[in-house]
Amino acid sequence: MGRLRPPRRELEGLVAYDAKDVHADVYLHANENPLDLPGEVLDKLAKRLRDVGFNRYPDPLANGLRDLIAEANGLERGNVLIGNGGDELIFDLLLAWGGPGRTLLDLPPTFSMYAIDARVTGTQLVEIARDPRDFSVDEAAVLERAAGGDIDIVVVSNPNNPTGNLVPETFLIDLLKSTDALVLVDEAYFEFSRHTMRPHMDRHPNLVILRTFSKAFSLAGMRVGYLLGSADVVTELTKVRQPYSVDRMSQTVARMVFKERAVFEAGIRDIMRRRDVLLHGLSSLPGVTAFTSEANFVLFRVEHASAVWRDLLHGHGVLVRDFSRTPGLEDCLRVTVGTDEEIARFLAGMDEILASRAAAEHFGASARAKRHED
Ligand code: PMP
């Protein structure tokens, strides 16, 4: 029999990210845009298909797309880096600023990839948990820790996935001033929160902003993200990144979508409006607490939740994300803002589950009372 030596020790006990690829009628588990690309963009794309040049390697740095994004943000090409989704850029940042002997400061509960990438790159993880009542950050504790001198990267998801809240801008400015660590402000949901740290970039060389085409721009299936940062940061990242990670097709589509981004504005506004419908619908259900969100999803808490809740909703054809086993998010689930019909279907499912639970409890209680009488 042949043998195989084990991989790096850091992988021991690490569980691969599971996107839970199950079928449902309504997908509200991954913060995607419920709508595919607008018809006019798809038509243009179909016409462009013959000119993509599938036989040629792509431009390694996607300079055409970099220039468009740089111009829109009042920056130079050298301040922009494109990645195979924001996920790849987070990994690149950990490769360049993390690694053995280096430390990431994380503020859980938050996007799980930060901690996973820290583990995979051998980066030490320091965590300062958010307040479990409203998911606010312990600002004094973070500022003190970041100023300690041994932190190499701080990451703040803003708005925070999966809790939906923003941190105060004053806190981020204080953080940038308090440390020379690279501060990654993850603005994956920027188009819904309308809040960005871009105006502070010029004064803070340690600020890096992450954005994505996956949410507002309906391109989760294409894998394109970008970061904005000082030219020095971008140069270092080009040393660790995979040269051809953003393929020709993705570059073509992302350029087209970015040029046409005004077309998406109405859809983004609709999502923001429906986010309120979803929030109010959830809040009016008995025993449900929904948290205000600045993104395209809503976190909510139900009494005695477990993975079973996710399965019960799946039974009603609706897929949501279960967080009930994540520390600080006990009894919590996250639902993406879908179309009006999808939200109605989700809320009807919740209503039915709650009603049948209440009935079960009622009958359970009367059965117990009856036994007692006997
Ligand atoms: N950051 C945050 C906070 C996210 O929620 C996501 C997507 N789940 C990403 C980054 C990465 O998105 P993508 O790789 O699709 O660009």
Coordinates of C-alpha atoms and ligand atoms in Angstrom, one line a residue:
M1 CA 0.0 0.0 0.0
G2 CA 1.2 3.5 -0.8
R3 CA 1.3 6.2 1.9
L4 CA 0.7 9.9 2.0
R5 CA 2.3 12.3 4.5
P6 CA -0.2 14.7 6.2
P7 CA -0.6 18.3 5.0
R8 CA 0.3 21.4 7.1
R9 CA -0.8 21.2 10.7
E10 CA -3.0 24.4 10.3
L11 CA -5.5 22.3 8.3
E12 CA -6.1 19.9 11.1
G13 CA -9.8 20.3 12.2
L14 CA -10.4 23.0 9.6
V15 CA -13.7 22.4 7.8
A16 CA -14.0 23.4 4.2
Y17 CA -16.3 26.3 3.4
D18 CA -19.6 24.7 2.6
A19 CA -21.9 26.8 0.4
K20 CA -24.7 24.4 1.1
D21 CA -25.5 23.7 -2.5
V22 CA -29.0 22.4 -2.0
H23 CA -32.0 23.0 -4.2
A24 CA -34.9 25.2 -3.3
D25 CA -37.6 27.3 -5.0
V26 CA -36.3 30.5 -3.4
Y27 CA -32.6 31.2 -2.6
L28 CA -32.2 33.7 0.2
H29 CA -29.1 32.2 1.8
A30 CA -26.2 33.9 0.0
N31 CA -26.9 37.6 -0.2
E32 CA -27.1 37.5 -4.0
N33 CA -29.0 39.9 -6.1
P34 CA -32.4 38.2 -6.8
L35 CA -32.3 39.5 -10.4
D36 CA -29.9 38.4 -13.1
L37 CA -28.2 41.1 -15.3
P38 CA -30.6 43.5 -17.0
G39 CA -31.8 42.4 -20.4
E40 CA -30.0 45.3 -22.2
V41 CA -26.7 44.3 -20.6
L42 CA -27.2 40.6 -21.5
D43 CA -27.9 41.6 -25.1
K44 CA -24.7 43.7 -25.4
L45 CA -22.8 40.8 -23.8
A46 CA -24.2 38.4 -26.4
K47 CA -22.9 40.6 -29.2
R48 CA -19.5 41.0 -27.5
L49 CA -19.0 37.2 -27.1
R50 CA -17.1 36.7 -30.4
D51 CA -14.5 39.3 -29.5
V52 CA -13.6 38.0 -26.0
G53 CA -10.6 36.1 -27.3
F54 CA -10.9 32.8 -25.4
N55 CA -7.6 31.5 -26.8
R56 CA -5.6 34.3 -25.3
Y57 CA -4.5 34.7 -21.6
P58 CA -6.2 37.7 -19.9
D59 CA -4.6 41.0 -19.0
P60 CA -3.1 39.9 -15.7
L61 CA -4.0 43.1 -13.8
A62 CA -7.3 43.8 -15.7
N63 CA -6.1 47.3 -16.5
G64 CA -9.1 48.4 -18.5
L65 CA -11.4 47.6 -15.5
R66 CA -8.9 49.2 -13.1
D67 CA -8.9 52.4 -15.0
L68 CA -12.7 52.6 -15.0
I69 CA -12.9 52.0 -11.3
A70 CA -10.0 54.3 -10.5
E71 CA -11.6 57.1 -12.5
A72 CA -15.0 56.7 -10.8
N73 CA -13.3 56.9 -7.4
G74 CA -11.0 59.8 -8.2
L75 CA -7.9 57.5 -8.0
E76 CA -5.1 56.3 -10.1
R77 CA -4.8 52.8 -11.7
G78 CA -2.1 52.0 -9.1
N79 CA -4.6 52.4 -6.3
V80 CA -6.9 49.6 -7.6
L81 CA -6.5 45.9 -7.7
I82 CA -9.0 43.5 -9.2
G83 CA -9.5 40.0 -7.8
N84 CA -11.4 36.7 -8.5
G85 CA -14.2 37.9 -6.2
G86 CA -13.5 39.8 -3.0
D87 CA -12.6 36.4 -1.5
E88 CA -9.4 36.2 -3.4
L89 CA -8.3 39.7 -2.4
I90 CA -8.9 38.9 1.3
F91 CA -6.7 35.9 0.8
D92 CA -4.0 37.9 -1.0
L93 CA -4.1 40.5 1.9
L94 CA -3.5 37.7 4.4
L95 CA -0.7 36.3 2.3
A96 CA 1.1 39.6 2.1
W97 CA 0.3 41.2 5.6
G98 CA -0.4 38.0 7.5
G99 CA 1.5 34.7 7.7
P100 CA 3.5 32.9 10.4
G101 CA 4.5 35.2 13.2
R102 CA 1.9 37.8 12.2
T103 CA -1.5 38.7 13.7
L104 CA -5.0 39.5 12.4
L105 CA -7.5 41.4 14.7
D106 CA -11.0 40.2 13.9
L107 CA -14.3 41.4 15.3
P108 CA -16.7 38.4 15.4
P109 CA -19.4 37.5 14.7
T110 CA -18.5 38.6 11.2
F111 CA -17.7 37.2 7.7
S112 CA -16.1 33.8 8.3
M113 CA -13.5 34.0 5.5
Y114 CA -11.3 36.4 7.5
A115 CA -10.7 33.8 10.2
I116 CA -10.5 30.9 7.7
D117 CA -7.9 32.7 5.6
A118 CA -5.9 33.6 8.8
R119 CA -5.8 29.9 9.7
V120 CA -4.9 28.8 6.2
T121 CA -2.0 31.3 6.0
G122 CA -0.7 30.5 9.5
T123 CA -1.7 34.0 10.7
Q124 CA -2.4 34.3 14.4
L125 CA -6.0 35.4 15.2
V126 CA -6.9 37.8 17.9
E127 CA -10.7 38.3 18.4
I128 CA -12.6 41.1 20.1
A129 CA -16.2 40.0 20.1
R130 CA -19.0 42.4 19.3
D131 CA -21.8 43.1 21.9
P132 CA -24.3 40.3 21.5
R133 CA -27.2 42.7 22.0
D134 CA -26.7 45.0 19.1
F135 CA -23.4 43.8 17.5
S136 CA -21.7 47.1 18.2
V137 CA -17.9 47.0 18.5
D138 CA -16.1 47.6 21.8
E139 CA -14.3 50.6 20.3
A140 CA -12.0 51.3 23.3
A141 CA -10.8 47.7 23.4
V142 CA -10.2 47.6 19.7
L143 CA -8.3 50.9 19.6
E144 CA -6.1 49.8 22.6
R145 CA -5.4 46.4 21.1
A146 CA -4.6 47.8 17.6
A147 CA -2.2 50.3 19.1
G148 CA -0.3 47.6 20.9
G149 CA 2.2 47.2 18.1
D150 CA 1.8 43.5 17.4
I151 CA -1.3 43.6 15.2
D152 CA -0.5 43.5 11.4
I153 CA -4.1 43.6 10.0
V154 CA -7.4 44.7 11.4
V155 CA -10.6 43.8 9.4
V156 CA -13.9 45.5 9.8
S157 CA -16.8 44.3 7.7
N158 CA -18.9 47.5 7.2
P159 CA -21.8 46.9 7.1
N160 CA -21.0 43.7 8.9
N161 CA -22.0 40.4 7.4
P162 CA -24.1 38.7 8.9
T163 CA -25.3 41.3 11.4
G164 CA -26.0 44.2 9.0
N165 CA -24.8 47.1 11.1
L166 CA -22.2 49.8 10.4
V167 CA -19.6 51.0 12.9
P168 CA -19.4 54.8 13.5
E169 CA -17.1 56.5 11.0
T170 CA -15.4 58.3 13.9
F171 CA -14.3 54.9 15.2
L172 CA -12.7 53.9 11.9
I173 CA -10.9 57.2 11.7
D174 CA -9.6 56.7 15.2
L175 CA -8.6 53.2 14.3
L176 CA -6.6 54.3 11.3
K177 CA -4.8 56.9 13.4
S178 CA -4.1 54.6 16.3
T179 CA -2.2 51.9 14.4
D180 CA 0.2 51.3 11.5
A181 CA -1.6 47.9 10.9
L182 CA -3.3 47.5 7.6
V183 CA -7.0 48.3 8.2
L184 CA -9.2 46.4 5.8
V185 CA -12.7 48.0 5.6
D186 CA -14.8 45.5 3.8
E187 CA -17.5 47.4 1.9
A188 CA -18.9 44.5 0.0
Y189 CA -22.4 45.9 0.7
F190 CA -21.5 49.6 0.0
E191 CA -24.1 50.1 -2.7
F192 CA -26.8 49.4 -0.2
S193 CA -25.3 51.2 2.8
R194 CA -24.1 54.2 0.8
H195 CA -21.3 54.6 3.3
T196 CA -17.7 54.5 2.3
M197 CA -14.3 55.4 3.8
R198 CA -13.0 56.5 0.4
P199 CA -12.7 60.2 1.5
H200 CA -10.2 59.1 4.2
M201 CA -7.9 57.2 1.9
D202 CA -5.7 60.1 1.0
R203 CA -4.7 60.7 4.6
H204 CA -4.3 57.1 5.7
P205 CA -1.9 54.9 3.7
N206 CA -3.0 51.9 6.0
L207 CA -6.6 52.0 4.7
V208 CA -7.7 49.4 2.3
I209 CA -11.3 49.3 1.0
L210 CA -12.8 46.1 -0.5
R211 CA -15.8 46.0 -2.9
T212 CA -17.5 43.4 -5.0
F213 CA -19.6 43.0 -8.1
S214 CA -21.3 40.0 -6.5
K215 CA -24.1 41.8 -4.7
A216 CA -25.5 45.0 -6.1
F217 CA -24.3 44.2 -9.7
S218 CA -25.7 40.7 -10.0
L219 CA -22.4 39.1 -10.7
A220 CA -21.9 36.5 -7.9
G221 CA -21.6 33.8 -10.6
M222 CA -18.7 35.7 -12.4
R223 CA -16.3 36.3 -9.5
V224 CA -15.1 39.9 -9.6
G225 CA -14.1 42.1 -6.7
Y226 CA -11.8 45.0 -6.2
L227 CA -9.9 46.8 -3.6
L228 CA -8.9 50.5 -3.3
G229 CA -5.7 51.2 -1.4
S230 CA -2.4 53.1 -1.4
A231 CA -0.1 52.3 -4.4
D232 CA 2.4 50.6 -2.0
V233 CA -0.2 48.2 -0.8
V234 CA -1.3 47.3 -4.3
T235 CA 2.3 46.8 -5.4
E236 CA 2.9 44.3 -2.5
L237 CA -0.3 42.4 -3.3
T238 CA 0.8 42.0 -7.0
K239 CA 3.7 40.0 -5.7
V240 CA 1.5 37.3 -4.0
R241 CA -1.5 37.2 -6.3
Q242 CA -2.1 34.6 -9.0
P243 CA -1.3 36.4 -12.3
Y244 CA -4.3 35.2 -14.3
S245 CA -7.0 34.9 -11.7
V246 CA -9.4 37.2 -13.4
D247 CA -10.3 35.7 -16.7
R248 CA -11.1 37.5 -20.0
M249 CA -14.8 36.8 -19.8
S250 CA -15.0 38.2 -16.2
Q251 CA -13.1 41.3 -17.3
T252 CA -15.3 41.9 -20.3
V253 CA -18.5 41.5 -18.3
A254 CA -17.3 43.5 -15.3
R255 CA -16.2 46.4 -17.6
M256 CA -19.6 46.4 -19.3
V257 CA -21.5 46.3 -16.0
F258 CA -19.4 49.0 -14.5
K259 CA -19.9 51.3 -17.4
E260 CA -23.6 50.6 -17.3
R261 CA -23.8 50.8 -13.5
A262 CA -26.5 53.5 -13.6
V263 CA -28.9 50.9 -14.9
F264 CA -28.6 49.0 -11.6
E265 CA -29.6 52.0 -9.5
A266 CA -33.3 51.4 -9.6
G267 CA -32.8 47.7 -8.6
I268 CA -30.6 48.7 -5.7
R269 CA -33.2 51.2 -4.4
D270 CA -35.9 48.5 -4.7
I271 CA -33.8 46.2 -2.6
M272 CA -33.4 48.9 0.0
R273 CA -37.1 49.5 0.1
R274 CA -37.9 45.7 0.3
R275 CA -35.3 45.4 3.1
D276 CA -37.7 47.5 5.2
V277 CA -40.7 45.4 4.2
L278 CA -38.8 42.3 5.2
L279 CA -37.7 43.9 8.5
H280 CA -41.2 45.0 9.4
G281 CA -42.7 41.6 8.3
L282 CA -40.3 39.7 10.5
S283 CA -40.6 42.1 13.5
S284 CA -44.4 41.7 13.5
L285 CA -44.1 37.9 14.0
P286 CA -44.5 36.6 17.6
G287 CA -41.2 35.7 19.2
V288 CA -39.0 37.0 16.4
T289 CA -36.4 39.8 16.8
A290 CA -35.1 41.3 13.5
F291 CA -32.0 43.4 13.5
T292 CA -31.8 46.7 11.4
S293 CA -29.6 46.2 8.4
E294 CA -27.7 48.5 6.1
A295 CA -27.0 45.7 3.6
N296 CA -29.1 43.4 1.4
F297 CA -29.9 40.9 4.1
V298 CA -31.6 40.8 7.6
L299 CA -30.4 38.8 10.6
F300 CA -33.2 37.6 12.9
R301 CA -33.5 35.7 16.1
V302 CA -36.2 33.2 16.9
E303 CA -36.9 31.4 20.1
H304 CA -35.1 28.0 20.4
A305 CA -33.6 28.1 16.9
S306 CA -31.4 25.4 15.6
A307 CA -30.4 24.1 12.3
V308 CA -34.0 22.7 12.3
W309 CA -35.4 26.1 11.5
R310 CA -33.4 26.3 8.3
D311 CA -34.7 22.9 7.4
L312 CA -38.3 23.8 8.3
L313 CA -38.1 26.9 6.0
H314 CA -36.5 24.7 3.3
G315 CA -39.6 22.5 3.7
H316 CA -41.5 25.6 2.6
G317 CA -39.2 25.9 -0.4
V318 CA -37.1 28.8 1.0
L319 CA -33.3 28.6 1.7
V320 CA -31.9 30.9 4.4
R321 CA -28.6 30.8 6.2
D322 CA -28.4 29.3 9.7
F323 CA -26.1 30.9 12.2
S324 CA -27.5 29.2 15.3
R325 CA -24.2 27.5 16.1
T326 CA -22.0 30.6 15.6
P327 CA -20.9 32.1 19.0
G328 CA -22.8 35.3 19.6
L329 CA -25.5 34.4 17.1
E330 CA -27.3 31.7 19.0
D331 CA -30.9 31.3 17.7
C332 CA -30.1 33.5 14.6
L333 CA -30.7 33.1 10.9
R334 CA -30.0 35.4 8.0
V335 CA -32.3 36.0 5.1
T336 CA -31.4 37.9 1.9
V337 CA -33.7 40.6 0.5
G338 CA -35.3 38.8 -2.5
T339 CA -38.1 39.9 -4.8
D340 CA -41.5 40.9 -3.4
E341 CA -42.8 37.4 -4.2
E342 CA -39.8 35.7 -2.5
I343 CA -40.2 37.8 0.6
A344 CA -43.9 37.0 0.8
R345 CA -43.2 33.3 0.4
F346 CA -40.5 33.5 3.2
L347 CA -42.8 35.4 5.6
A348 CA -45.7 33.0 4.9
G349 CA -43.3 30.1 5.7
M350 CA -42.2 31.7 8.9
D351 CA -45.9 32.4 9.9
E352 CA -46.9 28.8 9.3
I353 CA -43.9 27.4 11.2
L354 CA -44.6 29.6 14.1
A355 CA -48.3 28.7 14.1
S356 CA -47.7 25.0 14.0
R357 CA -45.0 25.3 16.8
A358 CA -47.5 27.3 18.9
A359 CA -50.1 24.6 18.2
A360 CA -47.7 21.8 19.1
E361 CA -46.8 23.6 22.3
H362 CA -50.4 24.1 23.2
F363 CA -51.4 20.5 22.5
G364 CA -48.2 19.3 24.2
A365 CA -49.1 21.3 27.3
S366 CA -52.7 20.2 27.3
A367 CA -51.6 16.5 26.8
R368 CA -49.2 16.9 29.8
A369 CA -52.0 18.5 31.9
K370 CA -54.3 15.7 30.9
R371 CA -51.7 13.1 32.0
H372 CA -51.4 14.9 35.3
E373 CA -55.1 14.8 35.8
D374 CA -55.1 11.0 35.2
Ligands
PMP1 N1 -16.9 40.4 2.1 C1 -18.1 40.2 2.7 C2 -18.4 40.9 3.9 C3 -19.0 39.3 2.1 O1 -20.2 39.1 2.6 C4 -18.6 38.6 0.9 C5 -19.6 37.7 0.2 N2 -20.2 36.8 1.0 C6 -17.4 38.9 0.3 C7 -16.5 39.8 1.0 C8 -16.8 38.2 -0.9 O2 -17.6 38.3 -2.0 P1 -17.2 37.9 -3.4 O3 -16.0 36.9 -3.3 O4 -18.3 37.3 -4.0 O5 -16.7 39.1 -4.1

